[in-house]
Amino acid sequence: MSENETIKTTCVVAGAGPAGLMLGFLLARAGVDVTVVEKHADFLRDFRGDTIHPSTLQVIEELGLMDDFLALPHTRAEKLSAEMDGRTVTIADFSKLPVKNRFIAFMPQWDFLNFLAAQASRYPNFRLIMQAEVTEIRERNGRVIGLSVRTPEREIDIDAELVVGADGRNSIVRTKAGLTIESFGVPSEVVWMKLSKQVGDPNEVMGHAGPRQGFVLIDRGEYWQCGLVIRKTTFAEIKSQGIEAFRKMVADVSPLPADRVEELRSFDDTSLLTVRIDRLAQWWRPGLICIGDAAHAMSPIGGVGVNLAIQDAVATANILAAPLREGRLADADLAAVEKRRSFPTKATQKMQLMMRSSRRKDKGDDQKRKGPPAFIRGIARWPVLAHLAGRLMGMGFRMEHVKATKSHA
Ligand SMILES: Cc1cc2nc3c(=O)[nH]c(=O)nc-3n(C[C@H](O)[C@H](O)[C@H](O)COP(=O)(O)OP(=O)(O)OC[C@H]3O[C@@H](n4cnc5c(N)ncnc54)[C@H](O)[C@@H]3O)c2cc1C
């Protein structure tokens, strides 16, 4: 291995997920020299969430990229539904939101990330290094001054005014920085799998369906992305009972024809998401800040993770672009980012925890387990609440807007 290379940049971002790429793009657009490092060679991963909510669509609109974005393959939902007592109930309605694009766009995350990377690459002051894994943060006198990354060819030291940890829910940046994580127990896991889409299937774009609930169905065009909600740590037990027992479990809750589950050949056709809700007690240290899942892992309820990550990126760029460009970044600027994004994060997590606990209470015994959770019963009773749910899900508790800036492309 050859000797270490050193790169100097103004801002180095760890992780090219939605948060990292959007931040890199916005900072480059605002004239900041920015380097994003990503440990993978490409964006092709397992299912990671496909939901591009109205708040994110608004950001894309404000960036003038809507036509390019909508040219990519996607499906749309103006409403989300769930099954209750054999009938379909609208649980979130986006059709009256005060934004231009009143729908959720379902788009594979790799397409979205490739799109952001391509847009960002138009700026000469944007650099994306793939297959570059962060191994250490570099510090001097208590201040973070950069990152060390490992590529297949060499180790690279990156000097920067600011390090941004956007490296997801298992962030090495937040661990190495010694930031304190507060966790909130949520005892569930989601088993994700694909089932083919065929003529005569239900007309769902995304929903909890089935008489016992706990099954999510997302229309991915040619197939259904399906998620089965199970109690935490029970997947090993489920696996020990074999694939046939698992197929039956899925068939019992799925609205698709029972024989569709034959497509699950083995547990290799599934992937497990441990549902975790946590957040950092403080998102920053001198010279470093975390955003997106690295600052707060969300439950999949409402599919808000990608969208909160994007909102964090917009707020971070709005607050930090000028101080970074002008070389006057202060701790107070980092504190201002946390202050701005802390309320929507806490409020969303609180809502997710309330929804989970209402679901748990409903599952006191097997009979009750068959009913839908309390919040769905509430919306079924007062349909106007579907608009409120649509607003909270689609726009969040605090929607960010892209600051006008002179384009530096
Ligand atoms: C199975 C699953 C299903 C989900 N479903 C949904 C959904 O339906 N809707 C929704 O909104 N959200 C969903 N989420 C959550 C969503 O994926 C995240 O909230 C969102 O991607 C967070 O974006 P982020 O940029 O903060 O982090 P991430 O998307 O996790 O991106 C972090 C990036 O950092 C990179 N990285 C990690 N460590 C290093 C390192 N040491 N060095 C360099 N790079 C590193 C990773 O490779 C990754 O590219 C789901 C998540 C999972 C796992």
PDB file of N, CA, C and O in Angstrom, residues 133-164:
ATOM      1  N   GLU A 133     -13.987   4.379   2.900  1.00  0.00           N
ATOM      2  CA  GLU A 133     -14.621   4.098   4.190  1.00  0.00           C
ATOM      3  C   GLU A 133     -13.961   4.901   5.301  1.00  0.00           C
ATOM      4  O   GLU A 133     -12.737   4.829   5.486  1.00  0.00           O
ATOM      5  N   VAL A 134     -14.767   5.635   6.024  1.00  0.00           N
ATOM      6  CA  VAL A 134     -14.235   6.418   7.153  1.00  0.00           C
ATOM      7  C   VAL A 134     -13.766   5.444   8.225  1.00  0.00           C
ATOM      8  O   VAL A 134     -14.512   4.545   8.633  1.00  0.00           O
ATOM      9  N   THR A 135     -12.531   5.626   8.676  1.00  0.00           N
ATOM     10  CA  THR A 135     -12.009   4.749   9.731  1.00  0.00           C
ATOM     11  C   THR A 135     -11.768   5.520  11.036  1.00  0.00           C
ATOM     12  O   THR A 135     -11.853   4.956  12.109  1.00  0.00           O
ATOM     13  N   GLU A 136     -11.477   6.800  10.907  1.00  0.00           N
ATOM     14  CA  GLU A 136     -11.171   7.605  12.105  1.00  0.00           C
ATOM     15  C   GLU A 136     -11.611   9.043  11.884  1.00  0.00           C
ATOM     16  O   GLU A 136     -11.691   9.499  10.741  1.00  0.00           O
ATOM     17  N   ILE A 137     -11.878   9.749  12.992  1.00  0.00           N
ATOM     18  CA  ILE A 137     -11.956  11.202  12.871  1.00  0.00           C
ATOM     19  C   ILE A 137     -10.624  11.760  13.374  1.00  0.00           C
ATOM     20  O   ILE A 137      -9.978  11.155  14.232  1.00  0.00           O
ATOM     21  N   ARG A 138     -10.199  12.854  12.800  1.00  0.00           N
ATOM     22  CA  ARG A 138      -8.915  13.435  13.188  1.00  0.00           C
ATOM     23  C   ARG A 138      -9.181  14.657  14.050  1.00  0.00           C
ATOM     24  O   ARG A 138     -10.060  15.460  13.738  1.00  0.00           O
ATOM     25  N   GLU A 139      -8.431  14.776  15.145  1.00  0.00           N
ATOM     26  CA  GLU A 139      -8.693  15.855  16.110  1.00  0.00           C
ATOM     27  C   GLU A 139      -7.404  16.588  16.457  1.00  0.00           C
ATOM     28  O   GLU A 139      -6.321  16.011  16.401  1.00  0.00           O
ATOM     29  N   ARG A 140      -7.563  17.864  16.804  1.00  0.00           N
ATOM     30  CA  ARG A 140      -6.439  18.624  17.345  1.00  0.00           C
ATOM     31  C   ARG A 140      -6.972  19.552  18.426  1.00  0.00           C
ATOM     32  O   ARG A 140      -7.918  20.307  18.178  1.00  0.00           O
ATOM     33  N   ASN A 141      -6.403  19.466  19.604  1.00  0.00           N
ATOM     34  CA  ASN A 141      -6.806  20.314  20.744  1.00  0.00           C
ATOM     35  C   ASN A 141      -8.320  20.289  20.973  1.00  0.00           C
ATOM     36  O   ASN A 141      -8.957  21.331  21.139  1.00  0.00           O
ATOM     37  N   GLY A 142      -8.912  19.106  20.911  1.00  0.00           N
ATOM     38  CA  GLY A 142     -10.336  18.979  21.215  1.00  0.00           C
ATOM     39  C   GLY A 142     -11.260  19.349  20.075  1.00  0.00           C
ATOM     40  O   GLY A 142     -12.484  19.278  20.207  1.00  0.00           O
ATOM     41  N   ARG A 143     -10.674  19.753  18.943  1.00  0.00           N
ATOM     42  CA  ARG A 143     -11.510  20.130  17.796  1.00  0.00           C
ATOM     43  C   ARG A 143     -11.332  19.083  16.689  1.00  0.00           C
ATOM     44  O   ARG A 143     -10.225  18.614  16.444  1.00  0.00           O
ATOM     45  N   VAL A 144     -12.424  18.737  16.033  1.00  0.00           N
ATOM     46  CA  VAL A 144     -12.328  17.792  14.920  1.00  0.00           C
ATOM     47  C   VAL A 144     -11.814  18.550  13.702  1.00  0.00           C
ATOM     48  O   VAL A 144     -12.339  19.613  13.347  1.00  0.00           O
ATOM     49  N   ILE A 145     -10.773  17.995  13.069  1.00  0.00           N
ATOM     50  CA  ILE A 145     -10.155  18.712  11.938  1.00  0.00           C
ATOM     51  C   ILE A 145     -10.204  17.906  10.630  1.00  0.00           C
ATOM     52  O   ILE A 145      -9.692  18.338   9.613  1.00  0.00           O
ATOM     53  N   GLY A 146     -10.825  16.734  10.685  1.00  0.00           N
ATOM     54  CA  GLY A 146     -10.923  15.976   9.435  1.00  0.00           C
ATOM     55  C   GLY A 146     -11.208  14.510   9.672  1.00  0.00           C
ATOM     56  O   GLY A 146     -11.574  14.092  10.783  1.00  0.00           O
ATOM     57  N   LEU A 147     -11.052  13.730   8.613  1.00  0.00           N
ATOM     58  CA  LEU A 147     -11.349  12.298   8.642  1.00  0.00           C
ATOM     59  C   LEU A 147     -10.190  11.518   8.052  1.00  0.00           C
ATOM     60  O   LEU A 147      -9.457  12.034   7.205  1.00  0.00           O
ATOM     61  N   SER A 148     -10.072  10.273   8.447  1.00  0.00           N
ATOM     62  CA  SER A 148      -9.185   9.337   7.736  1.00  0.00           C
ATOM     63  C   SER A 148     -10.087   8.327   7.046  1.00  0.00           C
ATOM     64  O   SER A 148     -11.020   7.809   7.671  1.00  0.00           O
ATOM     65  N   VAL A 149      -9.799   8.073   5.774  1.00  0.00           N
ATOM     66  CA  VAL A 149     -10.617   7.094   5.042  1.00  0.00           C
ATOM     67  C   VAL A 149      -9.703   6.063   4.381  1.00  0.00           C
ATOM     68  O   VAL A 149      -8.543   6.344   4.079  1.00  0.00           O
ATOM     69  N   ARG A 150     -10.301   4.878   4.166  1.00  0.00           N
ATOM     70  CA  ARG A 150      -9.554   3.793   3.521  1.00  0.00           C
ATOM     71  C   ARG A 150     -10.210   3.479   2.184  1.00  0.00           C
ATOM     72  O   ARG A 150     -11.416   3.252   2.112  1.00  0.00           O
ATOM     73  N   THR A 151      -9.409   3.520   1.127  1.00  0.00           N
ATOM     74  CA  THR A 151      -9.904   3.126  -0.199  1.00  0.00           C
ATOM     75  C   THR A 151      -9.170   1.837  -0.581  1.00  0.00           C
ATOM     76  O   THR A 151      -8.211   1.455   0.087  1.00  0.00           O
ATOM     77  N   PRO A 152      -9.571   1.157  -1.665  1.00  0.00           N
ATOM     78  CA  PRO A 152      -8.860  -0.074  -2.035  1.00  0.00           C
ATOM     79  C   PRO A 152      -7.382   0.185  -2.320  1.00  0.00           C
ATOM     80  O   PRO A 152      -6.548  -0.703  -2.156  1.00  0.00           O
ATOM     81  N   GLU A 153      -7.034   1.396  -2.739  1.00  0.00           N
ATOM     82  CA  GLU A 153      -5.638   1.669  -3.112  1.00  0.00           C
ATOM     83  C   GLU A 153      -4.810   2.243  -1.977  1.00  0.00           C
ATOM     84  O   GLU A 153      -3.626   1.971  -1.858  1.00  0.00           O
ATOM     85  N   ARG A 154      -5.422   3.111  -1.162  1.00  0.00           N
ATOM     86  CA  ARG A 154      -4.608   3.841  -0.179  1.00  0.00           C
ATOM     87  C   ARG A 154      -5.472   4.373   0.969  1.00  0.00           C
ATOM     88  O   ARG A 154      -6.695   4.323   0.916  1.00  0.00           O
ATOM     89  N   GLU A 155      -4.757   4.858   2.006  1.00  0.00           N
ATOM     90  CA  GLU A 155      -5.424   5.588   3.095  1.00  0.00           C
ATOM     91  C   GLU A 155      -5.376   7.064   2.721  1.00  0.00           C
ATOM     92  O   GLU A 155      -4.379   7.537   2.176  1.00  0.00           O
ATOM     93  N   ILE A 156      -6.452   7.770   3.004  1.00  0.00           N
ATOM     94  CA  ILE A 156      -6.470   9.207   2.707  1.00  0.00           C
ATOM     95  C   ILE A 156      -6.803   9.976   3.981  1.00  0.00           C
ATOM     96  O   ILE A 156      -7.749   9.622   4.697  1.00  0.00           O
ATOM     97  N   ASP A 157      -6.035  11.023   4.261  1.00  0.00           N
ATOM     98  CA  ASP A 157      -6.386  11.956   5.336  1.00  0.00           C
ATOM     99  C   ASP A 157      -7.063  13.148   4.694  1.00  0.00           C
ATOM    100  O   ASP A 157      -6.550  13.718   3.722  1.00  0.00           O
ATOM    101  N   ILE A 158      -8.209  13.508   5.220  1.00  0.00           N
ATOM    102  CA  ILE A 158      -8.936  14.649   4.654  1.00  0.00           C
ATOM    103  C   ILE A 158      -9.018  15.744   5.708  1.00  0.00           C
ATOM    104  O   ILE A 158      -9.586  15.535   6.783  1.00  0.00           O
ATOM    105  N   ASP A 159      -8.409  16.886   5.404  1.00  0.00           N
ATOM    106  CA  ASP A 159      -8.466  18.051   6.301  1.00  0.00           C
ATOM    107  C   ASP A 159      -9.678  18.889   5.927  1.00  0.00           C
ATOM    108  O   ASP A 159      -9.890  19.166   4.738  1.00  0.00           O
ATOM    109  N   ALA A 160     -10.447  19.316   6.931  1.00  0.00           N
ATOM    110  CA  ALA A 160     -11.641  20.114   6.620  1.00  0.00           C
ATOM    111  C   ALA A 160     -11.985  21.044   7.776  1.00  0.00           C
ATOM    112  O   ALA A 160     -11.662  20.770   8.931  1.00  0.00           O
ATOM    113  N   GLU A 161     -12.655  22.136   7.432  1.00  0.00           N
ATOM    114  CA  GLU A 161     -13.171  23.047   8.471  1.00  0.00           C
ATOM    115  C   GLU A 161     -14.302  22.374   9.238  1.00  0.00           C
ATOM    116  O   GLU A 161     -14.528  22.640  10.403  1.00  0.00           O
ATOM    117  N   LEU A 162     -15.034  21.522   8.503  1.00  0.00           N
ATOM    118  CA  LEU A 162     -16.203  20.865   9.117  1.00  0.00           C
ATOM    119  C   LEU A 162     -16.308  19.429   8.630  1.00  0.00           C
ATOM    120  O   LEU A 162     -16.200  19.147   7.433  1.00  0.00           O
ATOM    121  N   VAL A 163     -16.546  18.526   9.583  1.00  0.00           N
ATOM    122  CA  VAL A 163     -16.858  17.122   9.263  1.00  0.00           C
ATOM    123  C   VAL A 163     -18.349  16.937   9.521  1.00  0.00           C
ATOM    124  O   VAL A 163     -18.853  17.303  10.580  1.00  0.00           O
ATOM    125  N   VAL A 164     -19.048  16.367   8.528  1.00  0.00           N
ATOM    126  CA  VAL A 164     -20.466  16.059   8.732  1.00  0.00           C
ATOM    127  C   VAL A 164     -20.634  14.542   8.742  1.00  0.00           C
ATOM    128  O   VAL A 164     -20.248  13.861   7.793  1.00  0.00           O
TER     129      VAL A 164
END
